[in-house]
Amino acid sequence: MGDTNDGLAERPGGESAGQRLRAAREARRQGIDKVARELHLSVGTVGALERDDYASLPPPAFVRGYLRGYARLLGLPEQEIVDAYNRVAGGGSDPEPGAVVRGQSEASPTSWFGPLGLVLLGMAGIWGYQHWRSSQISGEAPSPVELSEPVPVEPAVNGTAMPGREEVAPSTGGPAPASNPMAAADALGSPAASPYPSTQPQPSPQPLRPEVDTLTLSFSGESWASVTDAEGKKLLFENVTEGQVKTVQGKAPFKITLGRPADTHLEFNGQAYDHGYKTNRTSARFIVPRNAGH
Amino acid sequence: MFKRLRGYFSNDLSIDLGTANTLIYIRGQGIVLNEPSVVAIREDKNRGAKSIAAVGSAAKSMLGRTPGNITAIRPMKDGVIADFTLTEKMLQYFIHKVHPNRLLRPSPRVLICVPCGSTQVERKAIKDSAEGAGAREVYLIEEPIAAAVGAGLPVSEARGSMVIDIGGGTSEVAIISLNGVVYAASVRIGGDRLDEAIMNYVRRNFGTLIGEATAERIKHEIGSAYPGSEVKEIAVMGRNLAEGIPRSFTLNSNEILEALQEPLAGVVEAVKQALEQTPPELGADVAERGIVLTGGGALLKDIDRLIAEETGLPVVVAEDPLTCVARGGGKVLELLDRKGGTPFFLE
């Protein structure tokens, strides 16, 4: 028994278990059907054993048993035959228990809670960033509703922060602008070159307002002036002399107080603005609105 | 809490708590203990106190050879606990034996195989006994499932697999499919009944008394379940009933075959009943692939042939049938910490 490996190789009939069994059966002049009947196996199974066709046979636990029974029937050493089979089948791995039920119960609460929690955390982070970003944009840029084409602007704000979220944008307008955040973002910077063909009637073509309004004050006499922008920031608060020109930039509407209004000429975003004061008898307090000059 | 702490220094065990032998499989190490389920008790008659004299192999060698103050007892009978306290002590001894670390008392997780015919009370007794022996957690599994897993049968497939586990006290016959037992029956016939049958036969036909150990030796050496071409003989010693003197006599394998007919017929009957009760689809699977024998009883010569001839189905003996249950329990133990656990545990 100890020299089974070498012993099998030396045998003239061949090394494999099936070849040895077949040779022994033929030497005894026994038919395969008779052997099958004695072993209570089908002729196909016995044939597969002799051909070493283990793929068509049951798991190794059965095959070893069949081989032992066959070897015993023919008077061959059982262990040698099984050893020869083990060498060919590589020991034959047994099927793993519990596979079916384990597969069904993979999705235990603890198994998916971790990744789901991470995804939720990530989404919350993105939402927070987007919210912060949109508030930043609305602080700097004009309100989207002032655009000539309001529908595509809504995704444009989202799109600048998170291009991958097109599906959450409202789809009340045309599909093309909603699904193209980059184009919508372009629309912010260059309103004249808006690529969206507007199907809705527009009252009049309005140029988009610049993000920063410019107010120019030209003084033809000595005066004092105060200019405060929409955020309460004092842009100008000083005495001026004749011939001085002061230009301030900020967010309209501007709150203006002038000591000698008749001697002060205003330009709002490059266009003359008439404050309506013709004399210098009283100081003037007025507001230059955002749409002044249009 | 201390139990859990001690658990870090303990191994997970699969225990085949058999009537004849107890086997312990340690996760990752394999079978580490295979000893007879025997405990020897020493009684101090002056004080009335009892103490453990020996456990396992040492105790078995005392069976039938003890003086008056020592009693060798098998605490398991018919696959279940017959003596609760002794079973607990025996388990405690075996668990300590497989844990060489003496600093901390071991507190392992233990998987124990129980006969499928055992009652709730018997299962509870086994569980309590293992907990009393120091187990941190106790899992129970039906023996046929463990035997089938240990034999390498495809228990998780939607295909019937029939396993016959012939142990020391009971024989379990079961059809398994999709990780569950479709049909199971347990007959209280096992290796002990075979020994008993040999003792009775010898007394009846030879007028001689032999002990359990001798009967077991006869069974191992010349016992067979099916008539073979060669006849073996064995010389044994027994006490002649007529003379009262130990005499030597010779037994042959045909006589032992005759002696074993009755208990073996009981096993065959259980197998036939199982096949009768099996749904036809699963029965067809069994007929195609065959029946697998496990347990120490599968080592009886030609028992596979007896069942094959009686049923007309192919019968194979599993590799290393004696350790199939413990190895199967060990494989189930490996699944313990996996996701979803294992589908095999009872309760």
mmCIF file of N, CA and C in Angstrom, chain A residues 7 10 47 52 54 61 85 87 94 101 138 145 154 162 216 219 228 246 252 263-264 274 287-288 293:
data_model
loop_
_atom_site.group_PDB
_atom_site.id
_atom_site.type_symbol
_atom_site.label_atom_id
_atom_site.label_comp_id
_atom_site.label_asym_id
_atom_site.label_seq_id
_atom_site.Cartn_x
_atom_site.Cartn_y
_atom_site.Cartn_z
ATOM 1 N N GLY A 7 3.629 1.978 -7.839
ATOM 2 C CA GLY A 7 3.065 0.716 -8.302
ATOM 3 C C GLY A 7 2.094 0.904 -9.448
ATOM 4 N N GLU A 10 3.752 1.610 -12.743
ATOM 5 C CA GLU A 10 4.459 0.504 -13.364
ATOM 6 C C GLU A 10 3.523 -0.485 -14.049
ATOM 7 N N GLY A 47 -19.936 2.777 -17.120
ATOM 8 C CA GLY A 47 -19.159 3.193 -18.286
ATOM 9 C C GLY A 47 -18.373 4.463 -18.000
ATOM 10 N N ASP A 52 -13.184 7.197 -16.866
ATOM 11 C CA ASP A 52 -12.706 8.279 -15.991
ATOM 12 C C ASP A 52 -13.422 9.586 -16.312
ATOM 13 N N TYR A 54 -15.454 11.723 -14.858
ATOM 14 C CA TYR A 54 -16.017 12.039 -13.546
ATOM 15 C C TYR A 54 -16.958 13.232 -13.575
ATOM 16 N N ALA A 61 -17.887 11.991 -3.052
ATOM 17 C CA ALA A 61 -18.240 11.047 -1.984
ATOM 18 C C ALA A 61 -18.868 9.788 -2.576
ATOM 19 N N TYR A 85 -7.950 7.575 -8.200
ATOM 20 C CA TYR A 85 -9.018 8.549 -8.489
ATOM 21 C C TYR A 85 -8.696 9.897 -7.841
ATOM 22 N N ARG A 87 -5.887 11.145 -7.176
ATOM 23 C CA ARG A 87 -4.824 11.858 -7.890
ATOM 24 C C ARG A 87 -5.386 12.577 -9.107
ATOM 25 N N ASP A 94 -15.455 18.522 -1.689
ATOM 26 C CA ASP A 94 -16.843 18.237 -1.367
ATOM 27 C C ASP A 94 -17.674 19.502 -1.506
ATOM 28 N N VAL A 101 -29.128 28.685 1.491
ATOM 29 C CA VAL A 101 -29.719 29.585 2.477
ATOM 30 C C VAL A 101 -28.836 30.787 2.714
ATOM 31 N N SER A 138 -26.390 83.340 -5.683
ATOM 32 C CA SER A 138 -27.498 84.294 -5.658
ATOM 33 C C SER A 138 -27.064 85.607 -5.021
ATOM 34 N N VAL A 145 -34.823 84.950 -11.912
ATOM 35 C CA VAL A 145 -36.119 85.311 -12.476
ATOM 36 C C VAL A 145 -36.033 86.561 -13.336
ATOM 37 N N GLU A 154 -32.796 77.766 -13.909
ATOM 38 C CA GLU A 154 -32.882 77.001 -12.661
ATOM 39 C C GLU A 154 -31.878 75.852 -12.624
ATOM 40 N N MET A 162 -23.243 70.954 -9.348
ATOM 41 C CA MET A 162 -23.222 69.492 -9.433
ATOM 42 C C MET A 162 -23.788 69.047 -10.770
ATOM 43 N N THR A 216 -21.868 107.069 -11.548
ATOM 44 C CA THR A 216 -20.880 108.155 -11.719
ATOM 45 C C THR A 216 -21.523 109.491 -11.323
ATOM 46 N N PHE A 219 -19.676 116.619 -10.416
ATOM 47 C CA PHE A 219 -20.072 117.791 -9.632
ATOM 48 C C PHE A 219 -19.637 119.086 -10.363
ATOM 49 N N THR A 228 -25.126 104.968 -0.709
ATOM 50 C CA THR A 228 -25.174 103.672 -0.019
ATOM 51 C C THR A 228 -25.805 102.637 -0.951
ATOM 52 N N LYS A 246 -16.881 111.423 -9.316
ATOM 53 C CA LYS A 246 -16.748 110.244 -8.439
ATOM 54 C C LYS A 246 -17.489 109.067 -9.063
ATOM 55 N N ALA A 252 -27.103 97.919 -6.899
ATOM 56 C CA ALA A 252 -28.272 98.798 -6.888
ATOM 57 C C ALA A 252 -29.399 98.103 -6.128
ATOM 58 N N ASP A 263 -26.233 120.847 -8.856
ATOM 59 C CA ASP A 263 -24.878 120.865 -9.393
ATOM 60 C C ASP A 263 -24.302 119.465 -9.564
ATOM 61 N N THR A 264 -25.159 118.482 -9.405
ATOM 62 C CA THR A 264 -24.667 117.099 -9.496
ATOM 63 C C THR A 264 -25.342 116.364 -10.660
ATOM 64 N N ASP A 274 -31.678 111.137 -14.380
ATOM 65 C CA ASP A 274 -32.225 112.434 -13.964
ATOM 66 C C ASP A 274 -32.865 112.272 -12.587
ATOM 67 N N ILE A 287 -33.512 107.542 -4.363
ATOM 68 C CA ILE A 287 -32.988 106.180 -4.600
ATOM 69 C C ILE A 287 -32.889 105.944 -6.092
ATOM 70 N N VAL A 288 -31.769 105.511 -6.500
ATOM 71 C CA VAL A 288 -31.623 105.083 -7.900
ATOM 72 C C VAL A 288 -31.979 103.593 -7.962
ATOM 73 N N GLY A 293 -32.697 103.925 -15.765
ATOM 74 C CA GLY A 293 -32.052 104.128 -17.057
ATOM 75 C C GLY A 293 -32.581 103.232 -18.152
#
